[in-house]
Each structure stands twice: as C-alpha cells, then as structure tokens.
CSV table of C-alpha atoms in Angstrom, one decimal:
chain,number,residue,atom,x,y,z
A,1,LYS,CA,29.7,41.5,-87.0
A,2,GLU,CA,26.4,43.2,-86.2
A,3,ILE,CA,24.7,44.8,-89.2
A,4,SER,CA,22.0,47.4,-89.7
A,5,GLU,CA,21.7,47.6,-93.5
A,6,THR,CA,18.9,45.7,-95.4
A,7,ILE,CA,19.7,42.7,-97.6
A,8,ASN,CA,19.5,43.3,-101.3
A,9,PRO,CA,16.9,40.9,-102.7
A,10,ASP,CA,18.9,40.5,-105.9
A,11,ASN,CA,21.8,39.2,-103.8
A,12,THR,CA,19.7,36.5,-102.1
A,13,ALA,CA,20.5,32.8,-102.9
A,14,TYR,CA,18.0,31.3,-100.4
A,15,VAL,CA,16.0,32.2,-97.3
A,16,MET,CA,15.5,29.7,-94.6
A,17,GLY,CA,13.5,29.9,-91.4
A,18,PRO,CA,12.8,30.0,-88.7
A,19,VAL,CA,15.8,27.9,-87.6
A,20,THR,CA,16.5,27.0,-84.0
A,21,ALA,CA,19.9,28.0,-82.8
A,22,VAL,CA,21.5,26.8,-79.6
A,23,SER,CA,24.2,29.5,-79.9
A,24,PRO,CA,23.3,32.3,-80.2
A,25,ARG,CA,20.0,31.1,-78.8
A,26,GLY,CA,16.7,31.8,-80.6
A,27,LYS,CA,14.7,31.1,-83.7
A,28,TRP,CA,16.5,32.9,-86.5
A,29,ASN,CA,15.6,33.7,-90.1
A,30,LEU,CA,18.6,32.9,-92.3
A,31,THR,CA,19.5,34.5,-95.7
A,32,PHE,CA,22.3,33.1,-97.7
A,33,THR,CA,23.7,35.6,-100.2
A,34,GLY,CA,25.3,35.4,-103.6
A,35,ASP,CA,28.7,36.2,-102.0
A,36,SER,CA,28.3,33.2,-99.6
A,37,ASN,CA,27.6,35.3,-96.5
A,38,LEU,CA,25.0,34.1,-94.0
A,39,PHE,CA,22.7,36.8,-92.5
A,40,MET,CA,20.9,35.9,-89.3
A,41,GLU,CA,17.8,37.9,-88.2
A,42,LEU,CA,15.8,37.7,-85.1
A,43,LYS,CA,13.4,40.6,-84.5
A,44,GLU,CA,15.7,43.7,-84.2
A,45,LYS,CA,18.8,41.6,-84.0
A,46,ARG,CA,21.0,41.0,-87.0
A,47,VAL,CA,24.4,39.4,-87.4
A,48,VAL,CA,26.3,38.0,-90.3
A,49,VAL,CA,28.6,35.0,-90.7
A,50,GLU,CA,31.1,36.1,-93.4
A,51,ALA,CA,32.4,33.4,-95.7
A,52,THR,CA,36.0,34.6,-95.1
A,53,ASN,CA,35.5,34.1,-91.3
A,54,LEU,CA,34.3,30.5,-91.5
A,55,LYS,CA,36.9,28.0,-90.3
A,56,ARG,CA,35.1,24.7,-90.4
A,57,ILE,CA,31.6,23.1,-90.2
A,58,ILE,CA,30.7,20.4,-87.6
A,59,THR,CA,27.6,18.3,-88.1
A,60,VAL,CA,26.6,15.6,-85.6
A,61,PRO,CA,23.3,13.9,-84.7
A,62,ASP,CA,21.8,13.9,-81.3
A,63,ASN,CA,21.8,10.5,-79.5
A,64,ASN,CA,18.0,10.1,-80.0
A,65,GLY,CA,18.3,10.5,-83.7
A,66,LEU,CA,15.7,13.2,-83.8
A,67,TYR,CA,17.9,16.3,-84.5
A,68,ILE,CA,21.0,17.3,-86.4
A,69,TYR,CA,23.4,19.9,-85.1
A,70,VAL,CA,25.2,22.1,-87.6
A,71,GLY,CA,28.0,24.1,-86.1
A,72,LEU,CA,29.9,26.9,-87.8
A,73,GLN,CA,33.2,27.5,-86.2
A,74,LEU,CA,34.6,30.9,-86.8
A,75,GLN,CA,38.1,32.4,-87.2
A,76,ASP,CA,37.0,35.4,-85.1
A,77,PRO,CA,34.0,35.4,-82.8
A,78,ILE,CA,30.9,37.3,-83.8
A,79,LYS,CA,29.5,39.8,-81.3
A,80,LEU,CA,25.9,40.1,-80.3
A,81,GLY,CA,25.2,42.6,-77.5
A,82,LYS,CA,27.8,42.0,-74.9
A,83,SER,CA,28.3,38.3,-75.8
A,84,LYS,CA,30.8,36.8,-78.3
A,85,TYR,CA,30.2,33.5,-80.1
A,86,GLY,CA,33.1,31.5,-81.6
A,87,ILE,CA,30.7,28.8,-82.8
A,88,VAL,CA,27.2,29.3,-84.3
A,89,LEU,CA,25.2,26.1,-83.6
A,90,PHE,CA,21.9,25.3,-85.3
A,91,LYS,CA,19.6,22.5,-84.2
A,92,LEU,CA,17.4,21.1,-87.0
A,93,HIS,CA,14.7,18.4,-86.8
A,94,VAL,CA,15.4,15.4,-89.0
A,95,LYS,CA,11.9,15.1,-90.3
A,96,SER,CA,10.7,18.7,-90.2
A,97,ASN,CA,12.4,21.2,-92.4
A,98,PRO,CA,12.0,25.0,-92.0
A,99,LYS,CA,10.6,26.9,-95.0
A,100,ILE,CA,13.1,27.4,-97.8
A,101,GLU,CA,12.8,29.9,-100.6
A,102,TRP,CA,15.3,30.2,-103.4
A,103,GLY,CA,16.5,33.5,-104.9
A,104,GLU,CA,18.0,34.8,-108.1
A,105,ALA,CA,21.5,34.9,-106.7
A,106,LEU,CA,21.6,31.1,-106.5
A,107,SER,CA,22.8,31.2,-110.1
A,108,ARG,CA,25.9,33.0,-109.1
A,109,LEU,CA,27.0,30.3,-106.7
A,110,PRO,CA,29.0,27.2,-107.6
A,111,GLN,CA,27.2,24.3,-109.2
A,112,ARG,CA,27.5,22.1,-106.1
A,113,VAL,CA,25.3,24.7,-104.3
A,114,GLN,CA,22.9,25.2,-107.2
A,115,LYS,CA,22.2,21.4,-107.2
A,116,LEU,CA,20.9,21.6,-103.6
A,117,LYS,CA,17.7,23.0,-104.9
A,118,SER,CA,17.0,20.3,-107.5
A,119,GLU,CA,18.2,17.5,-105.2
A,120,ASN,CA,15.7,18.5,-102.6
A,121,LYS,CA,18.2,18.4,-99.7
A,122,SER,CA,17.3,18.9,-96.1
A,123,ALA,CA,17.9,22.1,-94.3
A,124,ALA,CA,20.9,20.6,-92.4
A,125,GLU,CA,22.4,19.4,-95.7
A,126,ILE,CA,21.9,22.8,-97.3
A,127,LEU,CA,23.7,24.6,-94.5
A,128,THR,CA,26.5,22.1,-94.4
A,129,MET,CA,27.1,22.2,-98.2
A,130,SER,CA,26.8,25.9,-98.8
A,131,TRP,CA,30.5,26.6,-98.2
A,132,LYS,CA,33.6,24.8,-99.3
A,133,VAL,CA,35.4,24.4,-96.0
A,134,SER,CA,36.5,21.5,-93.8
A,135,ILE,CA,33.5,19.4,-92.5
A,136,GLU,CA,33.7,17.3,-89.3
A,137,LYS,CA,31.2,14.5,-89.0
A,138,ALA,CA,30.5,11.9,-86.4
A,139,ASN,CA,31.9,8.5,-87.4
A,140,LYS,CA,31.7,5.3,-85.4
A,141,THR,CA,34.9,4.1,-87.0
A,142,TYR,CA,36.7,6.4,-84.6
A,143,PHE,CA,34.2,6.4,-81.7
A,144,ALA,CA,31.1,4.6,-80.7
A,145,SER,CA,29.8,4.6,-77.1
A,146,SER,CA,29.1,1.5,-75.1
A,147,SER,CA,25.5,1.8,-76.3
A,148,SER,CA,26.7,2.4,-80.0
A,149,LYS,CA,26.0,6.1,-79.9
A,150,HIS,CA,28.0,9.0,-81.3
A,151,ALA,CA,28.2,10.9,-78.1
A,152,ILE,CA,28.4,10.5,-74.3
A,153,ALA,CA,26.8,12.5,-71.5
A,154,CYS,CA,29.1,14.5,-69.2
A,155,THR,CA,29.4,17.7,-67.1
A,156,VAL,CA,31.6,20.7,-67.1
A,157,LYS,CA,31.6,22.1,-63.6
A,158,ALA,CA,27.9,22.2,-62.8
A,159,ASN,CA,26.6,22.2,-66.4
A,160,SER,CA,25.4,19.1,-68.2
A,161,GLY,CA,26.4,18.6,-71.8
A,162,THR,CA,27.2,16.1,-74.6
A,163,LEU,CA,30.7,15.1,-75.7
A,164,TYR,CA,31.4,14.1,-79.3
A,165,PRO,CA,34.8,12.4,-79.9
A,166,LEU,CA,35.4,13.1,-83.6
A,167,ARG,CA,38.1,12.2,-86.1
A,168,GLY,CA,39.3,15.8,-86.2
A,169,GLY,CA,38.9,16.6,-82.5
A,170,ILE,CA,36.6,16.8,-79.6
A,171,PHE,CA,33.2,18.6,-79.8
A,172,TYR,CA,31.4,19.5,-76.7
A,173,ILE,CA,27.8,20.8,-76.8
A,174,GLY,CA,27.1,22.5,-73.5
A,175,LYS,CA,28.6,25.4,-71.6
A,176,PRO,CA,31.2,26.2,-72.8
A,177,LEU,CA,30.5,25.3,-76.4
A,178,VAL,CA,33.9,24.2,-77.8
A,179,PHE,CA,35.6,22.3,-80.5
A,180,LEU,CA,39.2,21.1,-79.7
A,181,PRO,CA,41.1,20.2,-82.9
A,182,ARG,CA,43.2,17.1,-82.5
A,183,LYS,CA,46.3,18.8,-83.8
A,184,GLU,CA,46.2,21.3,-80.9
A,185,ILE,CA,45.4,18.7,-78.2
A,186,GLU,CA,48.5,18.4,-76.0
A,187,GLU,CA,47.3,15.7,-73.5
A,188,ILE,CA,44.3,13.5,-72.7
A,189,LYS,CA,44.1,11.6,-69.4
A,190,ALA,CA,41.5,10.2,-67.1
A,191,ALA,CA,40.9,10.7,-63.4
A,192,ARG,CA,39.1,8.6,-60.8
A,193,GLY,CA,39.2,5.6,-63.2
A,194,GLY,CA,39.8,2.0,-62.4
A,195,THR,CA,37.8,0.4,-59.6
A,196,ILE,CA,37.0,3.7,-57.9
A,197,GLY,CA,33.3,4.8,-58.3
A,198,SER,CA,31.0,4.5,-61.2
A,199,TYR,CA,32.3,7.6,-63.1
A,200,PHE,CA,35.5,9.1,-64.3
A,201,ASP,CA,36.6,12.5,-65.6
A,202,LEU,CA,38.3,13.1,-68.9
A,203,CYS,CA,40.9,15.9,-68.8
A,204,VAL,CA,42.0,17.4,-72.1
A,205,GLU,CA,44.8,20.0,-72.3
A,206,HIS,CA,44.3,22.1,-75.4
A,207,ASP,CA,46.4,25.0,-76.4
A,208,GLY,CA,47.5,25.7,-72.8
A,209,THR,CA,43.9,25.4,-71.4
A,210,LEU,CA,42.7,22.4,-69.4
A,211,TYR,CA,39.2,21.2,-70.0
A,212,GLU,CA,37.7,18.7,-67.5
A,213,PHE,CA,34.7,16.7,-68.7
A,214,GLY,CA,33.3,15.0,-65.6
A,215,MET,CA,30.8,12.4,-64.5
A,216,ILE,CA,31.4,10.1,-67.5
A,217,ASN,CA,29.9,6.7,-66.9
A,218,LYS,CA,32.5,4.1,-66.3
A,219,SER,CA,31.1,1.9,-69.1
A,220,GLU,CA,32.5,4.5,-71.5
A,221,GLN,CA,36.1,4.0,-70.3
A,222,GLY,CA,36.9,1.3,-73.0
A,223,PRO,CA,35.4,3.3,-75.9
A,224,ILE,CA,37.2,6.5,-74.8
A,225,GLN,CA,40.5,4.6,-74.4
A,226,GLY,CA,40.1,3.3,-77.9
A,227,TYR,CA,39.4,6.8,-79.2
A,228,VAL,CA,42.5,8.2,-77.5
A,229,GLN,CA,44.6,5.5,-79.2
A,230,SER,CA,43.0,6.4,-82.6
A,231,LEU,CA,43.8,10.0,-82.0
A,232,GLN,CA,47.4,9.2,-81.2
A,233,GLU,CA,47.7,7.2,-84.4
A,234,LEU,CA,46.2,10.0,-86.4
A,235,ARG,CA,48.6,12.4,-84.8
A,236,SER,CA,51.5,10.2,-85.8
A,237,ALA,CA,50.1,10.2,-89.4
A,238,ASP,CA,49.9,14.0,-89.2
A,239,GLU,CA,53.5,14.2,-88.1
A,240,ARG,CA,54.7,11.9,-90.9
A,241,ARG,CA,52.8,13.8,-93.5
A,242,SER,CA,54.2,17.1,-92.2
A,243,GLN,CA,57.7,15.7,-92.3
A,244,ASN,CA,57.2,14.3,-95.7
A,245,LYS,CA,56.2,17.7,-97.0
A,246,LYS,CA,59.2,19.3,-95.3
A,247,ASN,CA,61.5,16.8,-96.9
A,248,LYS,CA,59.9,17.4,-100.3
A,249,LYS,CA,60.3,21.1,-99.9
A,250,GLY,CA,64.0,20.7,-98.8
A,251,ASN,CA,64.7,18.5,-101.9
A,252,CYS,CA,63.1,21.1,-104.2
A,253,ASN,CA,65.1,23.9,-102.6
A,254,ALA,CA,68.3,21.9,-102.8
A,255,ASP,CA,67.8,21.1,-106.5
A,256,TYR,CA,66.9,24.7,-107.1
A,257,ASP,CA,70.1,26.0,-105.3
A,258,ALA,CA,72.2,23.5,-107.1
A,259,GLY,CA,70.8,24.7,-110.4
A,260,LYS,CA,71.6,28.3,-109.5
A,261,ASP,CA,75.2,27.3,-108.6
A,262,ASP,CA,75.6,25.6,-111.9
A,263,ARG,CA,74.3,28.6,-113.8
A,264,SER,CA,76.5,31.0,-111.8
A,265,ARG,CA,79.5,28.9,-112.6
A,266,GLY,CA,78.5,28.9,-116.2
A,267,ASP,CA,78.0,32.6,-116.2
A,268,ARG,CA,81.4,33.2,-114.7
A,269,GLY,CA,83.0,31.0,-117.3
A,270,ASP,CA,81.3,33.0,-120.1
A,271,ASP,CA,82.5,36.2,-118.4
A,272,ASP,CA,86.1,34.9,-118.4
A,273,GLU,CA,85.9,34.1,-122.1
A,274,ASN,CA,84.4,37.5,-122.9
A,275,GLU,CA,87.2,39.3,-120.9
A,276,GLU,CA,89.8,37.5,-123.0
A,277,GLN,CA,88.0,38.5,-126.1
A,278,ASN,CA,87.7,42.1,-124.9
A,279,GLU,CA,91.5,42.3,-124.6
A,280,ASP,CA,91.7,41.7,-128.4
A,281,ASP,CA,88.6,43.6,-129.5
A,282,ASP,CA,87.4,46.8,-127.8
A,283,ASP,CA,84.3,46.9,-130.0
A,284,ASP,CA,82.6,44.3,-127.8
A,285,ASP,CA,82.5,46.6,-124.7
A,286,ASP,CA,78.8,47.3,-125.2
A,287,ASP,CA,77.9,43.6,-125.2
A,288,ASP,CA,76.4,42.3,-121.9
A,289,PRO,CA,77.8,38.8,-121.4
A,290,ASP,CA,74.8,37.9,-119.3
A,291,ASP,CA,72.3,38.6,-122.1
A,292,SER,CA,72.8,35.1,-123.5
A,293,ASN,CA,71.7,33.6,-120.2
A,294,ASP,CA,68.5,35.5,-119.7
A,295,SER,CA,66.4,32.5,-120.9
A,296,ASP,CA,68.0,30.3,-118.2
A,297,TYR,CA,67.3,32.7,-115.3
A,298,VAL,CA,65.0,31.5,-112.6
A,299,ALA,CA,63.6,34.1,-110.2
A,300,ASP,CA,63.1,33.4,-106.6
A,301,ASP,CA,59.3,33.4,-106.9
A,302,GLU,CA,59.5,30.6,-109.5
A,303,GLU,CA,59.9,27.8,-107.1
A,304,ARG,CA,56.3,26.9,-107.8
A,305,PRO,CA,57.1,23.6,-109.5
A,306,CYS,CA,57.7,22.3,-106.0
A,307,ALA,CA,54.0,22.9,-105.3
A,308,ASP,CA,53.1,20.6,-108.1
A,309,GLU,CA,55.3,17.9,-106.5
A,310,PHE,CA,53.3,18.3,-103.3
A,311,GLU,CA,50.0,17.9,-105.1
A,312,SER,CA,51.3,14.8,-106.8
A,313,ASP,CA,52.3,13.4,-103.4
A,314,ASP,CA,48.6,13.3,-102.2
A,315,GLU,CA,48.3,9.6,-103.2
A,316,ASN,CA,51.3,8.8,-101.1
A,317,LEU,CA,49.8,10.7,-98.1
A,318,LYS,CA,46.5,8.8,-98.5
A,319,LYS,CA,48.4,5.5,-98.4
A,320,MET,CA,50.1,6.7,-95.3
A,321,ASP,CA,46.8,7.5,-93.7
A,322,GLN,CA,45.6,4.0,-94.5
A,323,GLU,CA,48.8,2.5,-92.9
A,324,PHE,CA,49.2,4.6,-89.9
A,325,GLY,CA,47.7,2.0,-87.6
A,326,SER,CA,50.6,-0.4,-88.1
A,327,ASP,CA,53.2,2.3,-87.8
A,328,SER,CA,52.1,4.4,-84.8
A,329,GLU,CA,55.0,5.9,-82.9
A,330,ALA,CA,52.9,6.9,-79.9
A,331,GLU,CA,51.9,4.6,-77.0
A,332,PHE,CA,48.8,5.0,-74.9
A,333,ASP,CA,49.7,5.5,-71.2
A,334,LYS,CA,47.5,2.8,-69.6
A,335,ASP,CA,48.7,3.9,-66.2
A,336,LYS,CA,46.6,7.0,-66.5
A,337,TRP,CA,43.4,4.9,-66.6
C-alpha cells in the first residue's frame, strides 16, 4: 500500500540504500522495521511491503554471475500510481553492497535476523533472510542449461527476458514478471520442436492462463525436457504426500469417532443402571449420571493430537521425497517435443 506517514526511528532495524529495483523500477532507499515490514522510498514515492503480505522469496543469479536478483512475491499486489506489482524485484551487485545502517529495533527481531549484522552478510543475503517464508533458489540439480547456466534466454511476445526453471516453479524475469508455482502448473509442452528451425517455444498453462515463452535455442531442448520430467516427479511426490496426510487425518478421525461411540455406549449403560436404581431410591433424582464421565469427555476442538502425528510424519515425507524418482506415476509425453 502507499504510505504518507514518516517512519519512527525507534522502529528501525536497518536502513539500506540505494538499492536498484527492476520492479517497481528505480533506486530505492529501504527501511526494515521492528515489525518486519519493508518501507521503500524514492523521492516523493513511498510504498510498504507488509510482512503479512509476503508469500515467498525468490533469489537467483544472473547468467554472468555479476548480480543477484531478490524477488518478493506478494499475496496481494502493491499499488504505485496506476500500476500494480505482484512481485517486487531487486537487483544487487555481487561485489558492491549498498550502504547499510543498523537501528535499535534490530534487537526486537528474531536471533537469526540479529546475527546478520555480526556475520557481515551481503545485502542480498540480508534481504533474503529478513523474513521467515518459503525461499526459492536456483539449483542445477533440477535445471542446468546447455552451457551449465541457471537460466535461458527467451521472449514473451516482442519482449526479451530470462527464464529460470526452479524446483518450486518457473520464474520469468521480463515482461510480464511472473512466478508460476509447480503445484499450479497444469501443462507444459513445446512447439516447433524436433528438426524444424533452430528455436522452439515453451507453452505453460498455469491456473487457466497460457504463457508462451518463445525463441528458446534448440540446444536447450534436452535440459528443458529433463526439467519437465523432474517437475512431474516432484508433482507425484506432492500428490503422495497430500494423500498420506489425508489418510492420516482419516485414521485420526476414525479413531476419534470410535472412541466417542464407545463412550456413548458406556454412558447409556450407566444411565440404564441409574434408572434401575432410581426405581428403588427416589433420593438419587438430583444426581447427574453423566457427571462421572466428565473427565472422559473429548470436545470437538480437541482433535489436535492428530496434528502431532502429522509432525511426526515429516521424516517419512522426507524419505518419500528422496524416493520419488523411482516411483513416479507420471510419464513425459515425448510426442510433444
């Protein structure tokens, strides 16, 4: 959101700047506050990235190794003038840090953030580690271009850009600036592949929208095909993990319902005995036969023990992630290449 109020110096954890941003474009002075909000100032312009609005952080190097991109993907776009920005993207030089000043509010932030000062981290690392959210990084385990780079050049319509195939999805730096999470990708296919021409297009259908990344050099066909296969294997692991959690939850609910039935039958048995006693002794009318069972009562909102089972299942899920390659259910459609 746009802001007009001044920043309280007592609420300043650090000030950094100027920092070059690709989106929204300009050289901004950044102020990170004690409540983990990021204020961006450029002349008379001011916007804030609220901690509660941050969805994930994406950090990737450029292919020349000179710059690091740090992208802040937002739940709701921020507005600046007439434009809206779903991703704030900074471009930081690897060897040249902007000026950084630390404030008193740093002591109110978690230890992992306080350590950034003493560990003399780079500006890119400080921005990346300031929040506790999901972080997407380039990893050659999942994609390396034909020249062993993290990204490939391509175009969207008439605009040139750079495509980063990542473990968590596809990140495109260009116009439009987008990140497509793998869990929301519906289909990936190639056009003009095979022996026709020196280039091919990569078509990605995401959440009902088709993105066409064109003019990709034919030498990248093999690496892209390998990446698509990796994504399918990861998606299969996602599905197995989701099913595993559903099964766990179902088992917890079944055990809980069975317990309720046993208790109900026990309560009814006590009631029958009490009724027989009441026929012989009217002085017991004030006694509540359910009072003796209060300690056994489990309210509906006390199903939380199931959550502990989910947490204890993390090791099994990690094992599944390690094994997904040999148990993939999806097959890559080679006819589309």
